[in-house]
Amino acid sequence: GDSVTQMEGPVTLSEEACLTINCTYTATGYPSLFWYVQYPGEGLQLLLKATKADDKGSNKGFEATYRKETTSFHLEKGSVQVSDSAVYFCARGSWGKFQFGAGTQVVVTP
Amino acid sequence: ETGVTQTPRHLVMGMTNKKSLKCEQHLGHNAMYWYKQSAKKPLELMFVYNFKEQTENNSVPSRFSPECPNSSHLFLHLHTLQPEDSALYLCASSPGLEDEQFFGPGTRLTVL
């Protein structure tokens, strides 16, 4: 079946470091791709999305590009802050069938 | 209130209890979802409703019983649960089945 694979965490980095979280997806159909973020004690919040190949989603300094040739949707941020500490989920979706990755915990230290 | 709300936020119940989780969305969406989030496991889709009709039951045990009286409300009725059912239960909604989902804060359920 369809699935999403993302790198395991936790990822620990210092403030102002660069962050990349790898995500690959199964290419069945024409899925939309999403990154969600979950802060402690909260539900998931949509961070960014891309609906077709070569689209770039961006929000709050985070970016991800829909790469059809590599079936990837890696999340990047050039300079992280302590407030970016959270769990990040990659997801693919089409017709209500969403598949989420296992989540990657990111810890940013001052 | 705005967005997706869930009540209660925390619930502790015994294996013989009957309880219900409530989800309400104030976004005018047509689709609603229940997810289970357990520690160290991927998010698990449980049920999908579209225009009040159930479109997906992801092999969920019958001790979980969903109810969707209208497009704004979704319930999850719980009875004779097991300790392994302890988890964070998340509700989500979306304008349609192809659209991004908006999540509530979740109900932290502990089964003793």
mmCIF file of C-alpha atoms in Angstrom:
data_model
loop_
_atom_site.group_PDB
_atom_site.id
_atom_site.type_symbol
_atom_site.label_atom_id
_atom_site.label_comp_id
_atom_site.label_asym_id
_atom_site.label_seq_id
_atom_site.Cartn_x
_atom_site.Cartn_y
_atom_site.Cartn_z
ATOM 1 C CA GLY A 1 0.000 0.000 0.000
ATOM 2 C CA ASP A 2 0.866 3.660 -0.105
ATOM 3 C CA SER A 3 3.300 4.917 2.494
ATOM 4 C CA VAL A 4 5.570 7.692 3.624
ATOM 5 C CA THR A 5 9.050 7.178 5.010
ATOM 6 C CA GLN A 6 10.866 9.855 6.920
ATOM 7 C CA MET A 7 14.131 9.926 8.771
ATOM 8 C CA GLU A 8 14.133 8.801 12.361
ATOM 9 C CA GLY A 9 14.856 11.180 15.151
ATOM 10 C CA PRO A 10 15.566 12.700 17.405
ATOM 11 C CA VAL A 11 17.489 15.312 15.498
ATOM 12 C CA THR A 12 19.381 17.592 17.867
ATOM 13 C CA LEU A 13 20.945 20.780 16.621
ATOM 14 C CA SER A 14 22.005 24.184 17.830
ATOM 15 C CA GLU A 15 20.139 27.410 17.255
ATOM 16 C CA GLU A 16 20.832 28.951 13.829
ATOM 17 C CA ALA A 17 21.908 25.592 12.379
ATOM 18 C CA CYS A 18 20.442 24.259 9.135
ATOM 19 C CA LEU A 19 17.744 21.608 9.317
ATOM 20 C CA THR A 20 16.870 18.963 6.745
ATOM 21 C CA ILE A 21 14.356 16.181 7.364
ATOM 22 C CA ASN A 22 14.191 13.622 4.589
ATOM 23 C CA CYS A 23 10.864 12.272 3.377
ATOM 24 C CA THR A 24 10.049 9.869 0.558
ATOM 25 C CA TYR A 25 6.628 8.713 -0.565
ATOM 26 C CA THR A 26 5.047 6.084 -2.746
ATOM 27 C CA ALA A 27 4.087 7.572 -6.073
ATOM 28 C CA THR A 28 0.749 5.832 -6.695
ATOM 29 C CA GLY A 29 -1.612 8.270 -8.338
ATOM 30 C CA TYR A 30 -1.015 11.998 -7.997
ATOM 31 C CA PRO A 31 -0.855 12.643 -4.286
ATOM 32 C CA SER A 32 -0.609 15.959 -2.540
ATOM 33 C CA LEU A 33 2.256 16.196 -0.076
ATOM 34 C CA PHE A 34 2.265 17.862 3.305
ATOM 35 C CA TRP A 35 4.434 18.656 6.274
ATOM 36 C CA TYR A 36 2.734 18.917 9.645
ATOM 37 C CA VAL A 37 4.257 20.030 12.946
ATOM 38 C CA GLN A 38 3.191 18.945 16.422
ATOM 39 C CA TYR A 39 4.231 20.948 19.462
ATOM 40 C CA PRO A 40 4.076 19.311 22.896
ATOM 41 C CA GLY A 41 0.525 18.797 24.131
ATOM 42 C CA GLU A 42 -1.051 19.933 20.885
ATOM 43 C CA GLY A 43 -2.536 18.452 17.748
ATOM 44 C CA LEU A 44 -0.894 18.522 14.340
ATOM 45 C CA GLN A 45 -0.696 21.824 12.496
ATOM 46 C CA LEU A 46 -0.238 22.115 8.759
ATOM 47 C CA LEU A 47 3.160 23.637 8.082
ATOM 48 C CA LEU A 48 3.227 23.590 4.280
ATOM 49 C CA LYS A 49 1.967 21.663 1.295
ATOM 50 C CA ALA A 50 2.567 21.002 -2.396
ATOM 51 C CA THR A 51 -0.020 19.615 -4.757
ATOM 52 C CA LYS A 52 1.961 18.759 -7.886
ATOM 53 C CA ALA A 53 5.443 18.026 -9.141
ATOM 54 C CA ASP A 54 7.996 20.845 -8.795
ATOM 55 C CA ASP A 55 5.721 22.838 -6.480
ATOM 56 C CA LYS A 56 7.535 24.392 -3.536
ATOM 57 C CA GLY A 57 5.692 24.802 -0.285
ATOM 58 C CA SER A 58 6.970 27.349 2.202
ATOM 59 C CA ASN A 59 5.978 28.759 5.567
ATOM 60 C CA LYS A 60 7.754 30.263 8.588
ATOM 61 C CA GLY A 61 11.145 29.833 6.916
ATOM 62 C CA PHE A 62 10.542 26.163 6.128
ATOM 63 C CA GLU A 63 10.558 24.905 2.538
ATOM 64 C CA ALA A 64 9.923 21.630 0.743
ATOM 65 C CA THR A 65 9.838 20.841 -2.972
ATOM 66 C CA TYR A 66 7.707 18.121 -4.555
ATOM 67 C CA ARG A 67 10.249 15.978 -6.420
ATOM 68 C CA LYS A 68 8.529 13.436 -8.623
ATOM 69 C CA GLU A 69 11.731 11.976 -10.073
ATOM 70 C CA THR A 70 13.073 11.074 -6.631
ATOM 71 C CA THR A 71 9.643 10.699 -4.916
ATOM 72 C CA SER A 72 10.876 13.008 -2.190
ATOM 73 C CA PHE A 73 9.583 15.977 -0.216
ATOM 74 C CA HIS A 74 12.420 16.948 2.095
ATOM 75 C CA LEU A 75 11.821 19.669 4.663
ATOM 76 C CA GLU A 76 14.499 22.361 5.034
ATOM 77 C CA LYS A 77 15.106 25.433 7.127
ATOM 78 C CA GLY A 78 18.214 27.527 6.915
ATOM 79 C CA SER A 79 18.392 28.773 10.497
ATOM 80 C CA VAL A 80 16.399 27.081 13.240
ATOM 81 C CA GLN A 81 15.235 28.579 16.511
ATOM 82 C CA VAL A 82 14.562 26.997 19.874
ATOM 83 C CA SER A 83 10.864 27.494 19.170
ATOM 84 C CA ASP A 84 11.156 25.089 16.218
ATOM 85 C CA SER A 85 11.568 22.194 18.642
ATOM 86 C CA ALA A 86 8.681 19.866 17.818
ATOM 87 C CA VAL A 87 7.778 16.663 16.010
ATOM 88 C CA TYR A 88 7.505 16.963 12.231
ATOM 89 C CA PHE A 89 5.325 14.666 10.133
ATOM 90 C CA CYS A 90 5.489 14.156 6.399
ATOM 91 C CA ALA A 91 2.242 13.030 4.766
ATOM 92 C CA ARG A 92 0.822 12.114 1.391
ATOM 93 C CA GLY A 93 -2.842 12.283 0.593
ATOM 94 C CA SER A 94 -5.313 11.598 -2.135
ATOM 95 C CA TRP A 95 -9.076 11.146 -1.848
ATOM 96 C CA GLY A 96 -9.079 11.180 1.928
ATOM 97 C CA LYS A 97 -6.499 8.452 2.207
ATOM 98 C CA PHE A 98 -3.744 10.077 4.111
ATOM 99 C CA GLN A 99 -0.568 8.312 5.058
ATOM 100 C CA PHE A 100 1.661 9.910 7.656
ATOM 101 C CA GLY A 101 5.282 9.214 8.322
ATOM 102 C CA ALA A 102 6.327 8.124 11.800
ATOM 103 C CA GLY A 103 7.387 11.641 12.740
ATOM 104 C CA THR A 104 10.800 13.146 13.387
ATOM 105 C CA GLN A 105 11.484 14.832 16.696
ATOM 106 C CA VAL A 106 13.624 17.943 16.391
ATOM 107 C CA VAL A 107 15.338 19.421 19.422
ATOM 108 C CA VAL A 108 16.976 22.826 19.062
ATOM 109 C CA THR A 109 19.304 23.905 21.849
ATOM 110 C CA PRO A 110 20.310 27.504 22.624
ATOM 111 C CA GLU B 1 -14.627 29.061 19.189
ATOM 112 C CA THR B 2 -12.667 28.546 16.028
ATOM 113 C CA GLY B 3 -10.981 25.583 14.402
ATOM 114 C CA VAL B 4 -11.360 22.039 15.639
ATOM 115 C CA THR B 5 -12.147 21.438 19.302
ATOM 116 C CA GLN B 6 -12.061 18.185 21.234
ATOM 117 C CA THR B 7 -13.453 17.283 24.632
ATOM 118 C CA PRO B 8 -12.407 16.088 27.052
ATOM 119 C CA ARG B 9 -8.702 16.847 26.751
ATOM 120 C CA HIS B 10 -7.841 14.084 29.214
ATOM 121 C CA LEU B 11 -9.767 10.930 30.109
ATOM 122 C CA VAL B 12 -8.980 8.083 32.459
ATOM 123 C CA MET B 13 -11.292 5.095 32.338
ATOM 124 C CA GLY B 14 -11.493 1.520 33.502
ATOM 125 C CA MET B 15 -11.875 -1.386 31.138
ATOM 126 C CA THR B 16 -15.572 -1.771 31.967
ATOM 127 C CA ASN B 17 -16.501 1.901 31.556
ATOM 128 C CA LYS B 18 -18.358 3.504 28.672
ATOM 129 C CA LYS B 19 -17.285 6.956 27.602
ATOM 130 C CA SER B 20 -17.467 9.190 24.553
ATOM 131 C CA LEU B 21 -15.042 11.567 22.908
ATOM 132 C CA LYS B 22 -16.439 14.620 21.179
ATOM 133 C CA CYS B 23 -15.072 16.594 18.264
ATOM 134 C CA GLU B 24 -16.528 19.765 16.806
ATOM 135 C CA GLN B 25 -15.295 21.757 13.835
ATOM 136 C CA HIS B 26 -16.217 25.378 13.209
ATOM 137 C CA LEU B 27 -14.670 25.552 9.740
ATOM 138 C CA GLY B 28 -17.577 24.541 7.542
ATOM 139 C CA HIS B 29 -15.758 21.405 6.427
ATOM 140 C CA ASN B 30 -17.458 18.345 4.992
ATOM 141 C CA ALA B 31 -15.033 15.589 5.981
ATOM 142 C CA MET B 32 -14.028 14.498 9.486
ATOM 143 C CA TYR B 33 -11.531 11.945 10.731
ATOM 144 C CA TRP B 34 -10.476 10.047 13.843
ATOM 145 C CA TYR B 35 -6.809 9.148 14.340
ATOM 146 C CA LYS B 36 -4.985 7.248 17.057
ATOM 147 C CA GLN B 37 -1.510 8.409 18.029
ATOM 148 C CA SER B 38 0.501 6.025 20.180
ATOM 149 C CA ALA B 39 4.025 6.548 21.408
ATOM 150 C CA LYS B 40 6.698 5.328 18.985
ATOM 151 C CA LYS B 41 4.133 4.419 16.303
ATOM 152 C CA PRO B 42 2.931 6.197 13.166
ATOM 153 C CA LEU B 43 -0.340 8.037 13.207
ATOM 154 C CA GLU B 44 -3.160 5.555 12.577
ATOM 155 C CA LEU B 45 -6.263 6.559 10.644
ATOM 156 C CA MET B 46 -9.344 5.028 12.276
ATOM 157 C CA PHE B 47 -12.448 6.427 10.583
ATOM 158 C CA VAL B 48 -13.362 8.846 7.820
ATOM 159 C CA TYR B 49 -16.707 10.588 7.368
ATOM 160 C CA ASN B 50 -17.678 12.638 4.344
ATOM 161 C CA PHE B 51 -20.988 14.521 4.397
ATOM 162 C CA LYS B 52 -21.945 12.496 7.504
ATOM 163 C CA GLU B 53 -21.410 9.167 5.748
ATOM 164 C CA GLN B 54 -18.680 6.826 6.856
ATOM 165 C CA THR B 55 -16.301 6.259 3.968
ATOM 166 C CA GLU B 56 -13.551 4.372 5.750
ATOM 167 C CA ASN B 57 -13.202 2.066 8.712
ATOM 168 C CA ASN B 58 -9.577 1.095 8.986
ATOM 169 C CA SER B 59 -10.146 -2.317 10.600
ATOM 170 C CA VAL B 60 -10.880 -0.725 13.942
ATOM 171 C CA PRO B 61 -12.102 -3.028 16.751
ATOM 172 C CA SER B 62 -15.812 -2.797 17.487
ATOM 173 C CA ARG B 63 -15.131 -1.472 20.988
ATOM 174 C CA PHE B 64 -14.654 1.855 19.170
ATOM 175 C CA SER B 65 -17.916 3.123 17.708
ATOM 176 C CA PRO B 66 -18.003 6.392 15.744
ATOM 177 C CA GLU B 67 -21.011 8.627 15.257
ATOM 178 C CA CYS B 68 -21.374 11.615 12.952
ATOM 179 C CA PRO B 69 -24.762 13.298 13.441
ATOM 180 C CA ASN B 70 -23.853 16.221 11.160
ATOM 181 C CA SER B 71 -20.864 17.605 9.288
ATOM 182 C CA SER B 72 -19.748 19.655 12.293
ATOM 183 C CA HIS B 73 -19.752 16.983 14.990
ATOM 184 C CA LEU B 74 -18.011 13.671 15.375
ATOM 185 C CA PHE B 75 -18.106 11.328 18.342
ATOM 186 C CA LEU B 76 -16.113 8.271 19.296
ATOM 187 C CA HIS B 77 -17.948 5.994 21.699
ATOM 188 C CA LEU B 78 -15.723 3.780 23.802
ATOM 189 C CA HIS B 79 -16.642 0.596 25.684
ATOM 190 C CA THR B 80 -14.730 -2.296 27.220
ATOM 191 C CA LEU B 81 -11.403 -0.865 26.169
ATOM 192 C CA GLN B 82 -8.032 -2.466 26.773
ATOM 193 C CA PRO B 83 -4.918 -0.879 28.304
ATOM 194 C CA GLU B 84 -3.253 -0.940 24.877
ATOM 195 C CA ASP B 85 -5.948 1.476 23.688
ATOM 196 C CA SER B 86 -4.321 4.179 25.790
ATOM 197 C CA ALA B 87 -3.190 6.861 23.338
ATOM 198 C CA LEU B 88 -3.806 10.353 22.057
ATOM 199 C CA TYR B 89 -6.959 10.421 19.935
ATOM 200 C CA LEU B 90 -6.940 13.141 17.328
ATOM 201 C CA CYS B 91 -9.851 14.478 15.367
ATOM 202 C CA ALA B 92 -9.378 16.290 12.066
ATOM 203 C CA SER B 93 -11.535 17.899 9.418
ATOM 204 C CA SER B 94 -11.042 19.022 5.835
ATOM 205 C CA PRO B 95 -13.127 20.862 3.231
ATOM 206 C CA GLY B 96 -13.146 17.753 1.062
ATOM 207 C CA LEU B 97 -11.386 14.422 0.900
ATOM 208 C CA GLU B 98 -8.571 15.802 -1.258
ATOM 209 C CA ASP B 99 -7.795 18.769 0.960
ATOM 210 C CA GLU B 100 -5.405 19.317 3.826
ATOM 211 C CA GLN B 101 -6.662 18.303 7.223
ATOM 212 C CA PHE B 102 -6.989 20.519 10.248
ATOM 213 C CA PHE B 103 -6.447 18.842 13.596
ATOM 214 C CA GLY B 104 -7.861 19.304 17.044
ATOM 215 C CA PRO B 105 -5.655 19.228 20.148
ATOM 216 C CA GLY B 106 -6.509 15.622 20.916
ATOM 217 C CA THR B 107 -7.877 13.666 23.862
ATOM 218 C CA ARG B 108 -5.265 11.894 25.987
ATOM 219 C CA LEU B 109 -6.920 8.583 26.924
ATOM 220 C CA THR B 110 -5.619 6.305 29.649
ATOM 221 C CA VAL B 111 -7.253 2.896 30.139
ATOM 222 C CA LEU B 112 -6.564 1.295 33.496
#
